[in-house]
Amino acid sequence: DIGSKIYELLDDVLMEYSQTSEVPPYREVVDKMWEEIQSRQSGGYSGFPTKFPTLNEYVTLERGELVIIGAEQKQGKSIMMLNCAVDLLKQGCSVLYIDSELSTRLFTTRLISHLTQIDYKRLTSGSYSPEEKEEIDDVIEWVKQCNFTHIYMPMFDKQNIYTTVKKVSYTQGIDVLIIDYFKS
């Protein structure tokens, strides 16, 4: 609660002493916005494209945008988010992954399995070859070079997420936030 109170006070101070004098009507900014849109057009996308070309026809990931992926239980949402996180890391993005389902140890096992294509059960039992061990070590070194944070948060609320995002944003930077997943 102390962290959230500090961020709340900082937000209040920023709003009170902001140098913003007025908010212009849309007609005064639309031309500038269109120029910005055109300047961001590269490779057929603006923002960060996902790994899934069909999904990119509908959405790309941009700062300040909210994308919600929904499906029934056990339909692959978590592995899709893992796939997206890996692809974004390969694009050089800073990713914060808040996970309500998998501890960081379990997530790490799933991540290494995904990146090496070594069966999850073989990873957890240690029944992999010396060559596969080298692959594992290479993947771990690659992940250490990425700006990636995984936080296991089995129960969260708006304030926990806000505080976590502010803290990680301040200390490491965030291009994309993935929350896996909101429980009902």
mmCIF file of C-alpha atoms in Angstrom:
data_model
loop_
_atom_site.group_PDB
_atom_site.id
_atom_site.type_symbol
_atom_site.label_atom_id
_atom_site.label_comp_id
_atom_site.label_asym_id
_atom_site.label_seq_id
_atom_site.Cartn_x
_atom_site.Cartn_y
_atom_site.Cartn_z
ATOM 1 C CA ASP A 1 0.000 0.000 0.000
ATOM 2 C CA ILE A 2 2.906 2.369 0.633
ATOM 3 C CA GLY A 3 4.045 1.996 -2.976
ATOM 4 C CA SER A 4 0.585 2.710 -4.310
ATOM 5 C CA LYS A 5 0.217 5.747 -2.033
ATOM 6 C CA ILE A 6 3.542 7.126 -3.291
ATOM 7 C CA TYR A 7 2.494 6.717 -6.936
ATOM 8 C CA GLU A 8 -0.898 8.255 -6.172
ATOM 9 C CA LEU A 9 0.759 11.290 -4.528
ATOM 10 C CA LEU A 10 3.158 11.659 -7.468
ATOM 11 C CA ASP A 11 0.245 11.549 -9.909
ATOM 12 C CA ASP A 12 -1.576 14.212 -7.874
ATOM 13 C CA VAL A 13 1.506 16.481 -7.828
ATOM 14 C CA LEU A 14 2.004 16.042 -11.580
ATOM 15 C CA MET A 15 -1.617 16.954 -12.279
ATOM 16 C CA GLU A 16 -1.527 19.996 -9.981
ATOM 17 C CA TYR A 17 1.721 21.426 -11.371
ATOM 18 C CA SER A 18 1.326 20.333 -14.990
ATOM 19 C CA GLN A 19 2.380 22.845 -17.639
ATOM 20 C CA THR A 20 -0.496 21.814 -19.904
ATOM 21 C CA SER A 21 -2.542 24.953 -20.366
ATOM 22 C CA GLU A 22 -5.422 23.721 -22.504
ATOM 23 C CA VAL A 23 -6.673 20.789 -24.506
ATOM 24 C CA PRO A 24 -7.100 21.722 -28.182
ATOM 25 C CA PRO A 25 -10.168 20.685 -30.186
ATOM 26 C CA TYR A 26 -9.664 17.733 -32.496
ATOM 27 C CA ARG A 27 -9.782 19.875 -35.663
ATOM 28 C CA GLU A 28 -6.537 21.501 -34.510
ATOM 29 C CA VAL A 29 -4.662 18.198 -34.139
ATOM 30 C CA VAL A 30 -6.069 15.906 -36.847
ATOM 31 C CA ASP A 31 -3.523 16.961 -39.505
ATOM 32 C CA LYS A 32 -0.616 16.442 -37.137
ATOM 33 C CA MET A 33 -2.008 13.033 -36.113
ATOM 34 C CA TRP A 34 -2.319 11.939 -39.748
ATOM 35 C CA GLU A 35 1.315 12.946 -40.343
ATOM 36 C CA GLU A 36 2.327 10.869 -37.328
ATOM 37 C CA ILE A 37 0.324 7.890 -38.588
ATOM 38 C CA GLN A 38 2.033 8.121 -41.969
ATOM 39 C CA SER A 39 5.495 8.436 -40.392
ATOM 40 C CA ARG A 40 4.946 5.196 -38.448
ATOM 41 C CA GLN A 41 4.001 3.149 -41.494
ATOM 42 C CA SER A 42 6.834 0.731 -42.134
ATOM 43 C CA GLY A 43 6.797 -2.827 -43.349
ATOM 44 C CA GLY A 44 3.017 -2.704 -43.604
ATOM 45 C CA TYR A 45 2.579 -2.304 -39.830
ATOM 46 C CA SER A 46 2.731 0.314 -37.148
ATOM 47 C CA GLY A 47 3.651 -0.736 -33.639
ATOM 48 C CA PHE A 48 4.890 -4.248 -32.976
ATOM 49 C CA PRO A 49 3.430 -6.963 -35.185
ATOM 50 C CA THR A 50 2.550 -10.260 -33.525
ATOM 51 C CA LYS A 51 3.963 -13.601 -34.595
ATOM 52 C CA PHE A 52 0.614 -14.441 -36.151
ATOM 53 C CA PRO A 53 0.097 -12.883 -39.628
ATOM 54 C CA THR A 54 -3.669 -13.357 -39.535
ATOM 55 C CA LEU A 55 -3.913 -11.571 -36.185
ATOM 56 C CA ASN A 56 -1.839 -8.707 -37.621
ATOM 57 C CA GLU A 57 -4.625 -8.059 -40.109
ATOM 58 C CA TYR A 58 -6.718 -6.908 -37.141
ATOM 59 C CA VAL A 59 -4.279 -5.563 -34.551
ATOM 60 C CA THR A 60 -0.661 -4.732 -33.827
ATOM 61 C CA LEU A 61 0.703 -3.924 -30.408
ATOM 62 C CA GLU A 62 1.290 -0.264 -29.656
ATOM 63 C CA ARG A 63 2.076 1.637 -26.471
ATOM 64 C CA GLY A 64 -1.111 2.731 -24.785
ATOM 65 C CA GLU A 65 -3.277 0.199 -26.616
ATOM 66 C CA LEU A 66 -5.185 -2.613 -24.959
ATOM 67 C CA VAL A 67 -5.548 -5.955 -26.710
ATOM 68 C CA ILE A 68 -7.584 -8.670 -25.023
ATOM 69 C CA ILE A 69 -7.358 -12.289 -26.145
ATOM 70 C CA GLY A 70 -10.216 -14.427 -24.868
ATOM 71 C CA ALA A 71 -11.186 -18.069 -25.192
ATOM 72 C CA GLU A 72 -12.621 -20.925 -23.169
ATOM 73 C CA GLN A 73 -10.426 -22.736 -20.630
ATOM 74 C CA LYS A 74 -7.636 -24.933 -21.985
ATOM 75 C CA GLN A 75 -7.834 -23.473 -25.513
ATOM 76 C CA GLY A 76 -4.207 -22.267 -25.720
ATOM 77 C CA LYS A 77 -4.333 -18.666 -24.468
ATOM 78 C CA SER A 78 -1.261 -19.054 -22.241
ATOM 79 C CA ILE A 79 0.891 -20.706 -24.901
ATOM 80 C CA MET A 80 -0.207 -18.025 -27.362
ATOM 81 C CA MET A 81 0.854 -15.310 -24.892
ATOM 82 C CA LEU A 82 4.173 -17.111 -24.354
ATOM 83 C CA ASN A 83 4.616 -17.249 -28.137
ATOM 84 C CA CYS A 84 3.851 -13.526 -28.399
ATOM 85 C CA ALA A 85 6.265 -12.688 -25.569
ATOM 86 C CA VAL A 86 9.103 -14.634 -27.210
ATOM 87 C CA ASP A 87 8.441 -13.026 -30.582
ATOM 88 C CA LEU A 88 8.371 -9.546 -29.037
ATOM 89 C CA LEU A 89 11.661 -10.254 -27.245
ATOM 90 C CA LYS A 90 13.162 -11.295 -30.588
ATOM 91 C CA GLN A 91 12.028 -7.895 -31.948
ATOM 92 C CA GLY A 92 13.938 -6.197 -29.106
ATOM 93 C CA CYS A 93 10.880 -5.209 -27.075
ATOM 94 C CA SER A 94 10.846 -4.882 -23.300
ATOM 95 C CA VAL A 95 8.178 -7.246 -21.983
ATOM 96 C CA LEU A 96 6.565 -7.496 -18.545
ATOM 97 C CA TYR A 97 4.615 -10.745 -18.122
ATOM 98 C CA ILE A 98 2.290 -10.846 -15.093
ATOM 99 C CA ASP A 99 1.171 -14.439 -14.630
ATOM 100 C CA SER A 100 -1.681 -15.519 -12.378
ATOM 101 C CA GLU A 101 -1.303 -19.174 -13.308
ATOM 102 C CA LEU A 102 2.347 -20.270 -13.447
ATOM 103 C CA SER A 103 5.068 -19.659 -10.888
ATOM 104 C CA THR A 104 8.276 -18.294 -12.359
ATOM 105 C CA ARG A 105 9.877 -21.764 -12.072
ATOM 106 C CA LEU A 106 7.052 -23.410 -14.016
ATOM 107 C CA PHE A 107 6.990 -20.566 -16.545
ATOM 108 C CA THR A 108 10.757 -20.888 -17.030
ATOM 109 C CA THR A 109 10.399 -24.598 -17.728
ATOM 110 C CA ARG A 110 7.645 -23.927 -20.258
ATOM 111 C CA LEU A 111 9.702 -21.117 -21.852
ATOM 112 C CA ILE A 112 12.827 -23.285 -22.206
ATOM 113 C CA SER A 113 10.747 -26.152 -23.582
ATOM 114 C CA HIS A 114 9.150 -23.792 -26.093
ATOM 115 C CA LEU A 115 12.440 -22.274 -27.245
ATOM 116 C CA THR A 116 14.401 -25.544 -27.442
ATOM 117 C CA GLN A 117 11.505 -27.747 -28.581
ATOM 118 C CA ILE A 118 12.551 -30.247 -25.883
ATOM 119 C CA ASP A 119 9.534 -31.989 -24.394
ATOM 120 C CA TYR A 120 8.409 -30.416 -21.102
ATOM 121 C CA LYS A 121 8.415 -33.791 -19.302
ATOM 122 C CA ARG A 122 11.980 -34.508 -20.452
ATOM 123 C CA LEU A 123 13.089 -31.091 -19.173
ATOM 124 C CA THR A 124 11.521 -31.575 -15.757
ATOM 125 C CA SER A 125 12.873 -35.129 -15.396
ATOM 126 C CA GLY A 126 16.375 -34.236 -16.637
ATOM 127 C CA SER A 127 16.283 -36.846 -19.401
ATOM 128 C CA TYR A 128 17.855 -34.752 -22.144
ATOM 129 C CA SER A 129 21.081 -35.279 -24.061
ATOM 130 C CA PRO A 130 24.360 -33.370 -23.588
ATOM 131 C CA GLU A 131 23.642 -31.626 -26.918
ATOM 132 C CA GLU A 132 20.213 -30.582 -25.655
ATOM 133 C CA LYS A 133 21.842 -29.324 -22.447
ATOM 134 C CA GLU A 134 23.968 -27.013 -24.608
ATOM 135 C CA GLU A 135 20.788 -25.826 -26.342
ATOM 136 C CA ILE A 136 19.219 -25.145 -22.935
ATOM 137 C CA ASP A 137 22.278 -23.177 -21.835
ATOM 138 C CA ASP A 138 22.191 -21.138 -25.074
ATOM 139 C CA VAL A 139 18.501 -20.337 -24.575
ATOM 140 C CA ILE A 140 19.115 -19.274 -20.974
ATOM 141 C CA GLU A 141 21.928 -16.968 -22.115
ATOM 142 C CA TRP A 142 19.664 -15.471 -24.795
ATOM 143 C CA VAL A 143 16.866 -14.846 -22.280
ATOM 144 C CA LYS A 144 19.341 -13.142 -19.944
ATOM 145 C CA GLN A 145 20.147 -10.678 -22.749
ATOM 146 C CA CYS A 146 16.481 -9.765 -23.182
ATOM 147 C CA ASN A 147 14.638 -7.070 -21.268
ATOM 148 C CA PHE A 148 12.078 -9.473 -19.851
ATOM 149 C CA THR A 149 10.361 -9.700 -16.487
ATOM 150 C CA HIS A 150 8.046 -12.499 -15.378
ATOM 151 C CA ILE A 151 6.097 -11.965 -12.170
ATOM 152 C CA TYR A 152 3.939 -14.640 -10.619
ATOM 153 C CA MET A 153 0.911 -12.936 -9.070
ATOM 154 C CA PRO A 154 -1.796 -15.540 -8.358
ATOM 155 C CA MET A 155 -4.174 -12.936 -6.932
ATOM 156 C CA PHE A 156 -4.100 -9.373 -8.144
ATOM 157 C CA ASP A 157 -6.171 -6.266 -8.267
ATOM 158 C CA LYS A 158 -5.923 -2.991 -10.139
ATOM 159 C CA GLN A 159 -3.589 -1.490 -7.542
ATOM 160 C CA ASN A 160 -1.157 -4.438 -7.565
ATOM 161 C CA ILE A 161 -0.935 -4.309 -11.338
ATOM 162 C CA TYR A 162 -0.545 -0.513 -11.361
ATOM 163 C CA THR A 163 2.221 -0.575 -8.740
ATOM 164 C CA THR A 164 4.051 -3.437 -10.448
ATOM 165 C CA VAL A 165 3.870 -1.794 -13.864
ATOM 166 C CA LYS A 166 5.101 1.550 -12.483
ATOM 167 C CA LYS A 167 7.999 -0.117 -10.645
ATOM 168 C CA VAL A 168 9.131 -2.235 -13.607
ATOM 169 C CA SER A 169 8.598 0.635 -16.035
ATOM 170 C CA TYR A 170 10.779 2.882 -13.906
ATOM 171 C CA THR A 171 13.557 0.323 -13.321
ATOM 172 C CA GLN A 172 13.599 -1.580 -16.629
ATOM 173 C CA GLY A 173 11.203 -0.029 -19.122
ATOM 174 C CA ILE A 174 8.179 -1.703 -20.686
ATOM 175 C CA ASP A 175 7.086 -1.807 -24.312
ATOM 176 C CA VAL A 176 4.459 -4.505 -23.837
ATOM 177 C CA LEU A 177 2.571 -5.748 -20.783
ATOM 178 C CA ILE A 178 1.065 -9.233 -20.894
ATOM 179 C CA ILE A 179 -1.341 -10.306 -18.163
ATOM 180 C CA ASP A 180 -2.052 -14.018 -18.235
ATOM 181 C CA TYR A 181 -4.862 -14.115 -17.143
ATOM 182 C CA PHE A 182 -7.826 -12.401 -15.484
ATOM 183 C CA LYS A 183 -9.705 -14.905 -13.372
ATOM 184 C CA SER A 184 -13.432 -14.511 -12.901
#
